[in-house]
Tab-separated table of C-alpha atoms and ligand atoms in Angstrom:
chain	number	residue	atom	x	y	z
A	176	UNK	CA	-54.997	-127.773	98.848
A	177	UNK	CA	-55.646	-130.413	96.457
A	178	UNK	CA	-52.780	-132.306	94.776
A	179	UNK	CA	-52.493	-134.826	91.906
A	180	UNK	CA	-49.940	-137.057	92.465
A	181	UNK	CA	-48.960	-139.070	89.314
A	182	UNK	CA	-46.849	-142.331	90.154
A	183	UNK	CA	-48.871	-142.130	93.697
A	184	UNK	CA	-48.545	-145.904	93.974
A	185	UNK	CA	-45.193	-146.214	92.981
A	186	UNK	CA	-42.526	-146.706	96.161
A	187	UNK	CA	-41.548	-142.698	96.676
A	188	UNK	CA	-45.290	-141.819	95.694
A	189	UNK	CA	-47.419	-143.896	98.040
A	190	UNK	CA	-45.129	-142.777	100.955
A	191	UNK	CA	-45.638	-139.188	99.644
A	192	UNK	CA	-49.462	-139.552	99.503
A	193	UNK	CA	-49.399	-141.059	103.082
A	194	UNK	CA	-47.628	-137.648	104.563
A	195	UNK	CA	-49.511	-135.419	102.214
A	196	UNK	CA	-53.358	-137.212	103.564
A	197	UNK	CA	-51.782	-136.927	107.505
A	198	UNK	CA	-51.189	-133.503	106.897
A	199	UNK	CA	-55.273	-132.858	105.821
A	200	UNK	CA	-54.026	-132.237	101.625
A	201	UNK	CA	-56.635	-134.002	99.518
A	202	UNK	CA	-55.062	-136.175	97.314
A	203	UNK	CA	-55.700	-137.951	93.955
A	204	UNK	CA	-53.835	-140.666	92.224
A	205	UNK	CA	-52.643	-140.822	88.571
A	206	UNK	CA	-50.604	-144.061	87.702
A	207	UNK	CA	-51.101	-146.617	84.783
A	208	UNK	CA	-49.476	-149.464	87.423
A	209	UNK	CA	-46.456	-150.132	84.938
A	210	UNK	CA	-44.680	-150.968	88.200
A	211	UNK	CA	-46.995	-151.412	90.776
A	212	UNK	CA	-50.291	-152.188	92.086
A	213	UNK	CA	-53.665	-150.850	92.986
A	214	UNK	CA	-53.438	-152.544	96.365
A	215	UNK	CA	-51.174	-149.763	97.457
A	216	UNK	CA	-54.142	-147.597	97.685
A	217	UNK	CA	-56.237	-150.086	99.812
A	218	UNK	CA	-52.955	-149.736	102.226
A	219	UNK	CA	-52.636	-145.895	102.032
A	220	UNK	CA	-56.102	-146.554	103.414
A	221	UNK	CA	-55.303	-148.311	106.109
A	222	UNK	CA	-52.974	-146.364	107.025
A	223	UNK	CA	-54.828	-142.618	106.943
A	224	UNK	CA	-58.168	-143.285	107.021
A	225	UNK	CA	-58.856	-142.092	103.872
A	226	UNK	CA	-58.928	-143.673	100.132
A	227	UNK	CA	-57.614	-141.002	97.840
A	228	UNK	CA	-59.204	-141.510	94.336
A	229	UNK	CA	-57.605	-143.635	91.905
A	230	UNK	CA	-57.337	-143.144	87.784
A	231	UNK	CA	-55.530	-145.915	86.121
A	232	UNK	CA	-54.350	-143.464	83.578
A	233	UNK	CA	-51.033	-143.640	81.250
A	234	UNK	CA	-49.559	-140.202	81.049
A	235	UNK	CA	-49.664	-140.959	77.357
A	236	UNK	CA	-52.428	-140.850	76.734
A	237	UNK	CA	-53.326	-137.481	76.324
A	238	UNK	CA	-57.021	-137.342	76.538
A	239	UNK	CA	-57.637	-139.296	79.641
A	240	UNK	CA	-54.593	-137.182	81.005
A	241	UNK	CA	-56.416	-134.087	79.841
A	242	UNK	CA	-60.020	-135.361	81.713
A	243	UNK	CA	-58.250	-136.363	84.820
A	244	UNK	CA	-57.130	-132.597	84.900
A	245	UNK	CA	-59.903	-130.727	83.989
A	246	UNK	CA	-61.826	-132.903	86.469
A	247	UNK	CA	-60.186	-132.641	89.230
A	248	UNK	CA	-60.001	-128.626	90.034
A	249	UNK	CA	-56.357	-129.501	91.192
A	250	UNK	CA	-53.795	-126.475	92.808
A	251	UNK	CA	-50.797	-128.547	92.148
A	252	UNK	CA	-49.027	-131.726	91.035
A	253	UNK	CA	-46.413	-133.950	92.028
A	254	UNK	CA	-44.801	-135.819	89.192
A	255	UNK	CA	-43.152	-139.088	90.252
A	256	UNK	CA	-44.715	-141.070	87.290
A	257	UNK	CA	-41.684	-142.511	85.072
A	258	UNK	CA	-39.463	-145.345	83.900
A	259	UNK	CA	-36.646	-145.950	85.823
A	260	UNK	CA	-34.600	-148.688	85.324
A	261	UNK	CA	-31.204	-147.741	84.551
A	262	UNK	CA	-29.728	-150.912	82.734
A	263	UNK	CA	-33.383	-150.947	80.992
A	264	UNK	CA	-33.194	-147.521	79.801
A	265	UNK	CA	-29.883	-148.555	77.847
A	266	UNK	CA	-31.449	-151.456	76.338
A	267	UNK	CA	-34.811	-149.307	75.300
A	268	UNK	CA	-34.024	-145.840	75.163
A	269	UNK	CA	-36.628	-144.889	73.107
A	270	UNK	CA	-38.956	-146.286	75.481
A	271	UNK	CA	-37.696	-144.522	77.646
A	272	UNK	CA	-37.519	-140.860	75.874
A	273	UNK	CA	-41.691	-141.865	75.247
A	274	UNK	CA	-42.771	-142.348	78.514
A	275	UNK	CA	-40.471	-140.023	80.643
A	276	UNK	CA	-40.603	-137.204	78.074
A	277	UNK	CA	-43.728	-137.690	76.106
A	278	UNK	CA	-45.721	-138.481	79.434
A	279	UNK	CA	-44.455	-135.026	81.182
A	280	UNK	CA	-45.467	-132.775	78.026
A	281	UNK	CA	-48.947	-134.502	77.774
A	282	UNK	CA	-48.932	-133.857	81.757
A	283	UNK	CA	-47.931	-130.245	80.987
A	284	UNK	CA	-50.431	-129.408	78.551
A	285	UNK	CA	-53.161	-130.986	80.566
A	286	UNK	CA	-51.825	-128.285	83.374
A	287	UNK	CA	-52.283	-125.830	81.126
A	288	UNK	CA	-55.671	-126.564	79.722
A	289	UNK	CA	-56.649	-126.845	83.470
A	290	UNK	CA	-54.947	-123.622	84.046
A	291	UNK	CA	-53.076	-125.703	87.195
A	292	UNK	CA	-50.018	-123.663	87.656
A	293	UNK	CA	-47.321	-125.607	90.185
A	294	UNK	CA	-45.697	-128.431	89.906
A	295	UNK	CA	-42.899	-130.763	91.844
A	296	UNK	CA	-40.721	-132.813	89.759
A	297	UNK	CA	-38.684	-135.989	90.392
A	298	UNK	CA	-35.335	-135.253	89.604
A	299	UNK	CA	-32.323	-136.976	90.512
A	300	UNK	CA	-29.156	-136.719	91.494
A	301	UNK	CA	-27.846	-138.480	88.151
A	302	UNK	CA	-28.472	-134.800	86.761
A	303	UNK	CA	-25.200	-133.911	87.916
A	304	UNK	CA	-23.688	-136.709	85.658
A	305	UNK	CA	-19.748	-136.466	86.680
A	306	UNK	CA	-19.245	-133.232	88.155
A	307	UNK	CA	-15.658	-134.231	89.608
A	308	UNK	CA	-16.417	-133.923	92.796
A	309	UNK	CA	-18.097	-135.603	95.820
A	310	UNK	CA	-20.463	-133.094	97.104
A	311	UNK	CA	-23.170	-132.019	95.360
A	312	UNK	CA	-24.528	-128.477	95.418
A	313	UNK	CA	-27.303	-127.322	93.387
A	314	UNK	CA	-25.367	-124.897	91.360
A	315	UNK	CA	-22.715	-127.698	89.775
A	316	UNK	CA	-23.382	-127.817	86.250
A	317	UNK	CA	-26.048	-130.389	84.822
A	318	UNK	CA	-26.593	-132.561	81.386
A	319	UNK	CA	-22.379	-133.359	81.023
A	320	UNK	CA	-21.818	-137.162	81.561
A	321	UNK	CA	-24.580	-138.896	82.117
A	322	UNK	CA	-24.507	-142.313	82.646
A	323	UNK	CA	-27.963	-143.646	81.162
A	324	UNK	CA	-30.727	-142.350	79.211
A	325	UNK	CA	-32.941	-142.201	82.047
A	326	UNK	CA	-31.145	-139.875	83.407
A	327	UNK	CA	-30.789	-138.275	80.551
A	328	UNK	CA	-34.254	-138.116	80.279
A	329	UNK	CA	-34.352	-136.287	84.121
A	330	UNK	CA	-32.174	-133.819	82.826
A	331	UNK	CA	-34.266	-133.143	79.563
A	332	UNK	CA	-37.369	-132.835	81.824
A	333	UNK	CA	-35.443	-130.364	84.039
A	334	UNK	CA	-34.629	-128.206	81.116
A	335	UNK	CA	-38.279	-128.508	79.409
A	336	UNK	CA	-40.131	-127.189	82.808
A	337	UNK	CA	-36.734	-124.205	82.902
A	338	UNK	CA	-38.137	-123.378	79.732
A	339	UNK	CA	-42.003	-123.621	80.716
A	340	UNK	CA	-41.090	-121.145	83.535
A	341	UNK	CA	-40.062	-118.527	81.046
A	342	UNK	CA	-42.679	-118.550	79.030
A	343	UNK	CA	-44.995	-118.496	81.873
A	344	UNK	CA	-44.396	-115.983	84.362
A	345	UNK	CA	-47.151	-117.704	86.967
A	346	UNK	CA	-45.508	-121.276	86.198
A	347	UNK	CA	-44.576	-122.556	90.059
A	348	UNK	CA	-41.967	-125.497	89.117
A	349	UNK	CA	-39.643	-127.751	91.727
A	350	UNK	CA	-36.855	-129.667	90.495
A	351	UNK	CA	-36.090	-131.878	93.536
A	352	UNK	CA	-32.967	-134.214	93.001
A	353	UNK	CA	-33.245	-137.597	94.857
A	354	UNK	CA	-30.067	-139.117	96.467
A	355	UNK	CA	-30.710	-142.614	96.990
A	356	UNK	CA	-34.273	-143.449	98.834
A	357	UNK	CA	-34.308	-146.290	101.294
A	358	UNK	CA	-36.077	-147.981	103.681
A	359	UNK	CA	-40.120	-148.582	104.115
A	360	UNK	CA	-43.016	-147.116	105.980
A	361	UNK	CA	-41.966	-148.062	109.640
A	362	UNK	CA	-45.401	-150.414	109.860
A	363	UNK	CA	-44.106	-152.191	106.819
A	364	UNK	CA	-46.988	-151.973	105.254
A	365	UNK	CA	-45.924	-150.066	102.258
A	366	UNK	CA	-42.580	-151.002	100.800
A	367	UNK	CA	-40.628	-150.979	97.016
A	368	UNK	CA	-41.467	-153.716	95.879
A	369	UNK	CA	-40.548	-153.481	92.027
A	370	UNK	CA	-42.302	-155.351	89.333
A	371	UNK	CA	-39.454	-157.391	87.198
A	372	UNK	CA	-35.121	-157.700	88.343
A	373	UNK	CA	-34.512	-154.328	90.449
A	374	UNK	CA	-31.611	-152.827	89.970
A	375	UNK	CA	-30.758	-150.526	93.019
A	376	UNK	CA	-28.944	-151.862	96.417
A	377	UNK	CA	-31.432	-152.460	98.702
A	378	UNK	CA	-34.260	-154.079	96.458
A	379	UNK	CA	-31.428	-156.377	95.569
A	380	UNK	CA	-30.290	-156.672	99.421
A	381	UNK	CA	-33.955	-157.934	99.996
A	382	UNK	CA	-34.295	-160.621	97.649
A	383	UNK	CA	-30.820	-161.937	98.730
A	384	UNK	CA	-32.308	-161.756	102.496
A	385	UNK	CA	-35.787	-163.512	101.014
A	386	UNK	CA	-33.415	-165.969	99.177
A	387	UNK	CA	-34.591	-165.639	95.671
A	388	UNK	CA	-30.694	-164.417	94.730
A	389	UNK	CA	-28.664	-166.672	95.945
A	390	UNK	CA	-25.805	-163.610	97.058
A	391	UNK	CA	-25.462	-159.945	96.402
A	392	UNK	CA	-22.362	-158.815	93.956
A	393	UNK	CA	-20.731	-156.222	95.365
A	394	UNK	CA	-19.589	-153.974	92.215
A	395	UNK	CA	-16.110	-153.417	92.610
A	396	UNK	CA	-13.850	-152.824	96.104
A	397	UNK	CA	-10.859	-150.786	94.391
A	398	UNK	CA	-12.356	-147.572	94.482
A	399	UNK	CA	-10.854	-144.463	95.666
A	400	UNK	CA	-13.694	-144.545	98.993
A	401	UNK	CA	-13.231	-145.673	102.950
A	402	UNK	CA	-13.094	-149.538	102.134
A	403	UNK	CA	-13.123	-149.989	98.344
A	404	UNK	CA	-16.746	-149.640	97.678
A	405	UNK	CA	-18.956	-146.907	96.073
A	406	UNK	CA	-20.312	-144.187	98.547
A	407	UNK	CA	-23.785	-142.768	98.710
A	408	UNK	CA	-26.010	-140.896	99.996
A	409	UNK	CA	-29.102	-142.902	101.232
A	410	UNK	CA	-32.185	-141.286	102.310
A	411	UNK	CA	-35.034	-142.791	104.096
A	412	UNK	CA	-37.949	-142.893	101.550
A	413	UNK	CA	-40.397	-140.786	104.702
A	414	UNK	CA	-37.744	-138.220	105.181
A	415	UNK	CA	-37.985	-137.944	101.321
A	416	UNK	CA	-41.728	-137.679	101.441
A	417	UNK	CA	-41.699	-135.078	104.147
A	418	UNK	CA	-39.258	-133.240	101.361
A	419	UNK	CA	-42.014	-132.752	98.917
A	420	UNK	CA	-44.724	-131.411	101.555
A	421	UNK	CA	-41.457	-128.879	102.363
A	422	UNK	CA	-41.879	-128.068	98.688
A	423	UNK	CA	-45.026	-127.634	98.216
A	424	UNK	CA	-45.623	-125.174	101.237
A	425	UNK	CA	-42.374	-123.130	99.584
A	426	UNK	CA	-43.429	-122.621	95.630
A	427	UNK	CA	-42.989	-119.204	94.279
A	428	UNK	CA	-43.478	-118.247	90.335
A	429	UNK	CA	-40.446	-119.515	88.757
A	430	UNK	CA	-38.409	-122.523	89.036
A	431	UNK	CA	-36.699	-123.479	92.195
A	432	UNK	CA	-33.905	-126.716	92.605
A	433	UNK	CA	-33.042	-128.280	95.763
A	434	UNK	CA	-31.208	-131.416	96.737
A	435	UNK	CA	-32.555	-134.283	98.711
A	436	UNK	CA	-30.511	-135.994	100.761
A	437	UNK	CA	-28.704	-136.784	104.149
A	438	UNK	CA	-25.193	-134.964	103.703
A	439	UNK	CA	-24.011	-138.741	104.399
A	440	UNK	CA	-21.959	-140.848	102.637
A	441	UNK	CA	-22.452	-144.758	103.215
A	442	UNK	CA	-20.201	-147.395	101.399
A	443	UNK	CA	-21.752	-150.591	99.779
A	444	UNK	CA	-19.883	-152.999	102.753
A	445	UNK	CA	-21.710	-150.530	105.320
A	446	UNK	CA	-24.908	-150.765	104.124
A	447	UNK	CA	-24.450	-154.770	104.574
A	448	UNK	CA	-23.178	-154.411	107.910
A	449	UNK	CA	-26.505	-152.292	108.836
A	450	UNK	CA	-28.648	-154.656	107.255
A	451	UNK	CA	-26.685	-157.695	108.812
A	452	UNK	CA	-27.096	-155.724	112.539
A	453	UNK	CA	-30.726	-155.163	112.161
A	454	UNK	CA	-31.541	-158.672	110.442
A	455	UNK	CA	-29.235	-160.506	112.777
A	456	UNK	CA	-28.406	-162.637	109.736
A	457	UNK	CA	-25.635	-162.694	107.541
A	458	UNK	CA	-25.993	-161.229	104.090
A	459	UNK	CA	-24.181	-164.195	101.788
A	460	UNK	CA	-22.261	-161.393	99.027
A	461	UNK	CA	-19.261	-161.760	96.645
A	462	UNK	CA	-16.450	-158.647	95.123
A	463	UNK	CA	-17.943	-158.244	91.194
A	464	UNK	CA	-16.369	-156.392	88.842
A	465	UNK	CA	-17.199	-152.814	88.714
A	466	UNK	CA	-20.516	-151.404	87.404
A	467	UNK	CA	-20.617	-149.312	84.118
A	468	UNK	CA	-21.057	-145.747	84.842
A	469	UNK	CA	-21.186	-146.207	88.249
A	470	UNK	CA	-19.214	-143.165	90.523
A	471	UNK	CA	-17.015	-143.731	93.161
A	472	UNK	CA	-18.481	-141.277	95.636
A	473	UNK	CA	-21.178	-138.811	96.376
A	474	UNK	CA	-23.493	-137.573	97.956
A	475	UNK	CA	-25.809	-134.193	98.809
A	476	UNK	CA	-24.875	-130.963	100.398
A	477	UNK	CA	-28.203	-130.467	101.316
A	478	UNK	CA	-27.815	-126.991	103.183
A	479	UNK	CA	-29.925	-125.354	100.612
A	480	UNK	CA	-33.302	-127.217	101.054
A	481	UNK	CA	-32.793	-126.717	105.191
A	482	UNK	CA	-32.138	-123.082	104.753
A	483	UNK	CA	-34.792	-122.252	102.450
A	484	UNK	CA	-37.289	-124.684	102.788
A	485	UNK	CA	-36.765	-125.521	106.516
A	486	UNK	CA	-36.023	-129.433	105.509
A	487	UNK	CA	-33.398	-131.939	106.396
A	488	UNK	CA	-33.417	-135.870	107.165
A	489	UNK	CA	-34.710	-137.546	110.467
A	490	UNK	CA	-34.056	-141.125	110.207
A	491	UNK	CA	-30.918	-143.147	109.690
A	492	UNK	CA	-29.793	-145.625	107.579
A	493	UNK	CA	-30.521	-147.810	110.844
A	494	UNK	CA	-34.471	-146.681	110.601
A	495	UNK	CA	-34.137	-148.008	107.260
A	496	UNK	CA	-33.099	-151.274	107.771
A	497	UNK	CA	-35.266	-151.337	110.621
A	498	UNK	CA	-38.200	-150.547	108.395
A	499	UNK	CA	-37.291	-152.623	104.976
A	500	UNK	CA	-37.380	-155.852	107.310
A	501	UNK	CA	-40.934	-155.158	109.185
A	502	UNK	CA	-41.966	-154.596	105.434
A	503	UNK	CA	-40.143	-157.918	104.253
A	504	UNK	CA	-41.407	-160.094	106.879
A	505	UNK	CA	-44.987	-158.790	106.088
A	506	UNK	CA	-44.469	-160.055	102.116
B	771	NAD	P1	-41.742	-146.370	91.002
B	771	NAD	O1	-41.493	-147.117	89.745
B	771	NAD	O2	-42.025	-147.140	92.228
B	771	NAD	O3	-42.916	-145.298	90.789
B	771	NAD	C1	-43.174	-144.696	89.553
B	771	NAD	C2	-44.644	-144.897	89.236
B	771	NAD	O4	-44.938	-144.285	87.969
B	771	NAD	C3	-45.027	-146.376	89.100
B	771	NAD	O5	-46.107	-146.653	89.980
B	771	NAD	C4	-45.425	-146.541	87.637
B	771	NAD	O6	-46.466	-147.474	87.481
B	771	NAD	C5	-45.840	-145.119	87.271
B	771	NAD	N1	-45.704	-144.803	85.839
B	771	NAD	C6	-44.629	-144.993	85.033
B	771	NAD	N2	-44.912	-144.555	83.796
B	771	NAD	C7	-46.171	-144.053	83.815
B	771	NAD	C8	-47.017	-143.475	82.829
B	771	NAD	N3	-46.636	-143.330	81.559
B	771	NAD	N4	-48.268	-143.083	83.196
B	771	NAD	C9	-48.682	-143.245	84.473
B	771	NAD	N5	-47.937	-143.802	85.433
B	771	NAD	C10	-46.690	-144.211	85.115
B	771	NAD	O7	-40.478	-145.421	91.217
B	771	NAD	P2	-40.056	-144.546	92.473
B	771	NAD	O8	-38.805	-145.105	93.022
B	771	NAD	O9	-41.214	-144.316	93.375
B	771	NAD	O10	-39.658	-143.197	91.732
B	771	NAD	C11	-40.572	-142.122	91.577
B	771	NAD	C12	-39.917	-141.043	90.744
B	771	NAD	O11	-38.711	-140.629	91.376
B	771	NAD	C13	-39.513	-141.506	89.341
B	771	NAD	O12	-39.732	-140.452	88.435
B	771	NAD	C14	-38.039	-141.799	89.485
B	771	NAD	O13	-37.361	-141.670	88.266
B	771	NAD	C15	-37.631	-140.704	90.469
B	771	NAD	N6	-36.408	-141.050	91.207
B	771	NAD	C16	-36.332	-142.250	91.857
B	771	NAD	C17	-35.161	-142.603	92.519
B	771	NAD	C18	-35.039	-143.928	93.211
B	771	NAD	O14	-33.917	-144.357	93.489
B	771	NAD	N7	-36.121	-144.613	93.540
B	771	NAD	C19	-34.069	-141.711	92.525
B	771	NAD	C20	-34.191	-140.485	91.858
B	771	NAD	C21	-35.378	-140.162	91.195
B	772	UD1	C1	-28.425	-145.700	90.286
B	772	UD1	C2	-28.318	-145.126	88.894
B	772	UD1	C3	-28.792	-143.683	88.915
B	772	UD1	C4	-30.176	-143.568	89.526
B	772	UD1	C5	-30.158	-144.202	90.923
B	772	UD1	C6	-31.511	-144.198	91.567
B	772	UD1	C7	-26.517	-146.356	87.760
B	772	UD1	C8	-25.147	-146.271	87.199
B	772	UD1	N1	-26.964	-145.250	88.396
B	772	UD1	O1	-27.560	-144.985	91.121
B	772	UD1	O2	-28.814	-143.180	87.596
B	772	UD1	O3	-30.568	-142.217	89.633
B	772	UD1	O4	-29.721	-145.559	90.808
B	772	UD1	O5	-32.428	-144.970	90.842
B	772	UD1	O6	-27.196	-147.368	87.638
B	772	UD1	N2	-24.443	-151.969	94.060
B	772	UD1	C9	-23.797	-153.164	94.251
B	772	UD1	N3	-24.447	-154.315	93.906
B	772	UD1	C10	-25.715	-154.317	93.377
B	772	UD1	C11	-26.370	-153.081	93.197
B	772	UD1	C12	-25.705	-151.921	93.536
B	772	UD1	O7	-22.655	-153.220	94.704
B	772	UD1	O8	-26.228	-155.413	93.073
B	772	UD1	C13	-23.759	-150.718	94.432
B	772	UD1	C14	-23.519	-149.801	93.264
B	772	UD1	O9	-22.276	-150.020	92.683
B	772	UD1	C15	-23.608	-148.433	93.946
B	772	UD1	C16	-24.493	-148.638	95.174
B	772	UD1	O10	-24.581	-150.047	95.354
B	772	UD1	O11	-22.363	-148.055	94.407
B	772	UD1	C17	-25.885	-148.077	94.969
B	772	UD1	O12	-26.391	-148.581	93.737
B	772	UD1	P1	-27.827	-148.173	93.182
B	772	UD1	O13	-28.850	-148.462	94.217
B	772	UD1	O14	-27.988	-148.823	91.851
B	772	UD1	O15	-27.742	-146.584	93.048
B	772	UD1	P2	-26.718	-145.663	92.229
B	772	UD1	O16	-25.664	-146.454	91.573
B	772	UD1	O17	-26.288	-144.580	93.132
């Protein structure tokens, strides 16, 4: 099978393309680098064996999207190309609403052109906006709540491929949510390494550890949750990869949703304590005030994807922290 993988040298992508070229797919990449580099592809490289071809192509721009397509005689495509930077996406929504939005329907109508018929989407977990509870299942109710408008924009993606799938009785669509991805290939040779201020935990975590932040803020320690701090559900970014090859041997006309994640919820103080244990140094951090939007709790009941698409996670938080060091010490 041959897959297109836009956003293939983005963190979740590369890792992706590694597991899809060890399991004998043939693989090209689609990414315009907004937030990250060509490099990757010299690593996925050294890693496989084999240099997948590259097309520094922005999913708007329709044409090149369009060649790329017809080109390429693909069977499917995973779509991790996007924007997403929460506390960016407030400051430049429409920005946003372009690239997420606008980039999927140009990808869409190259599909179709192409006649390529499947597709697995990057959803996330932010879908579920504030549900009211702490585990997730894929049947809660979507679009109500949600915090940003990049997740917004995850949730009008979701809905525009729903639609697709009705039209198009041969479309093959996966919406897999994300929980929180973690961790690095374990020969820390491919890592997240965002361009510009991250905004997640464990980027953050790492440039504390480097020293370019002088301490982590912890956002708030008077929630509702074990010791004070928010609880999620961190997955380790090669269990996630492993996910979409799960996917991709499952699609069936029509559109099918599945969570990604452990089952696990972690609290902010115990992911410093893991990444204090493996480090063997101290991670300096203050209490912050809380973060806008942010939820106390939750995380994945992920029975569905190992019922029906015989997935689940491997590796533990620990294997992440093992793995994000190797990867900072190499940069
Ligand atoms: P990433 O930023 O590392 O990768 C995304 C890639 O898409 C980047 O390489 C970027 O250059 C590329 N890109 C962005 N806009 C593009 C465009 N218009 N044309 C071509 N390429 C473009 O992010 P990631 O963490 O690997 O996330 C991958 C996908 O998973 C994204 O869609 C993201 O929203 C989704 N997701 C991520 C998380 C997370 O916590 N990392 C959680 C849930 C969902
Ligand atoms: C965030 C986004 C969500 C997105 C997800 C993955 C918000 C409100 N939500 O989720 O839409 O899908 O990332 O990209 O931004 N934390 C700190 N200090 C920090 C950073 C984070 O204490 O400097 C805490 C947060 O309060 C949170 C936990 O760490 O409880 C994880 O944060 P983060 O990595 O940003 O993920 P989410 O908040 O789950």
């Amino acid at each position: 099978m041959k897959i297109l993988v836009t956003g293939g040298t983005g963190y979740i992508g590369s890792h992706t393309v590694v597991e899809l070229l060890k399991d004998g797919y043939e693989v090209e990449i689609l990414d315009n680098l907004a937030n990250s580099k060509a490099s990757v592809v010299d690593v996925i490289e050294e890693l496989t064996g084999i240099k997948p071809k590259f097309h520094q192509v922005d999913l708007l721009d329709k044409e090149a999207t369009k060649k790329v397509m017809q080109e390429g005689g693909f069977d499917a495509v995973i779509h991790f190309a996007g924007l997403k930077a929460v506390a960016e996406s407030v400051e430049q929504p429409l920005r946003y609403y372009e690239n997420n939005i606008i980039g999927t329907l140009n990808l869409l109508a190259a599909m179709k052109d192409a006649g390529v018929k499947r597709l697995v989407f990057s959803s996330s977990a932010t879908v579920y906006g504030d549900p009211g509870k702490n585990a997730y299942t894929e049947d809660l109710p979507t679009g109500q709540n949600i915090a940003s408008p990049y997740g917004k924009t995850k949730y009008m993606i979701e809905e525009i491929l729903k639609d697709e799938a009705v039209a198009d009785p041969e479309f093959e669509v996966m919406l897999l949510r994300y929980f929180n991805p973690i961790g690095a290939h374990e020969s820390g040779k491919l890592g997240e390494d965002p361009n510009g201020r991250p905004n997640n935990l464990m980027p953050i975590i790492m440039k504390v550890a480097k020293g370019e932040y002088p301490e982590l803020s912890v956002y708030g320690n008077d929630y509702p949750t074990k010791d004070g701090t928010c609880v999620r559900d961190y997955i380790h970014v090669v269990d996630l990869a492993k996910g979409h090859l799960a996917a991709l041997k499952n699609m069936k006309p029509g559109v099918k949703i599945y969570n990604l994640g452990s089952g696990k919820g972690t609290s902010v103080l115990e992911m410093i304590a893991a990444f204090e244990k493996a480090s063997g140094e101290k991670l300096p951090y203050k209490i912050a005030e809380r973060r806008a939007g942010d939820l106390p709790e939750f995380y994945a009941v992920p029975t569905k994807a190992l019922e029906e698409l015989g997935w689940k996670t491997e590796l533990t938080i620990e294997d992440a922290m093992n793995d994000t060091i190797k990867y900072l010490n190499n940069f």
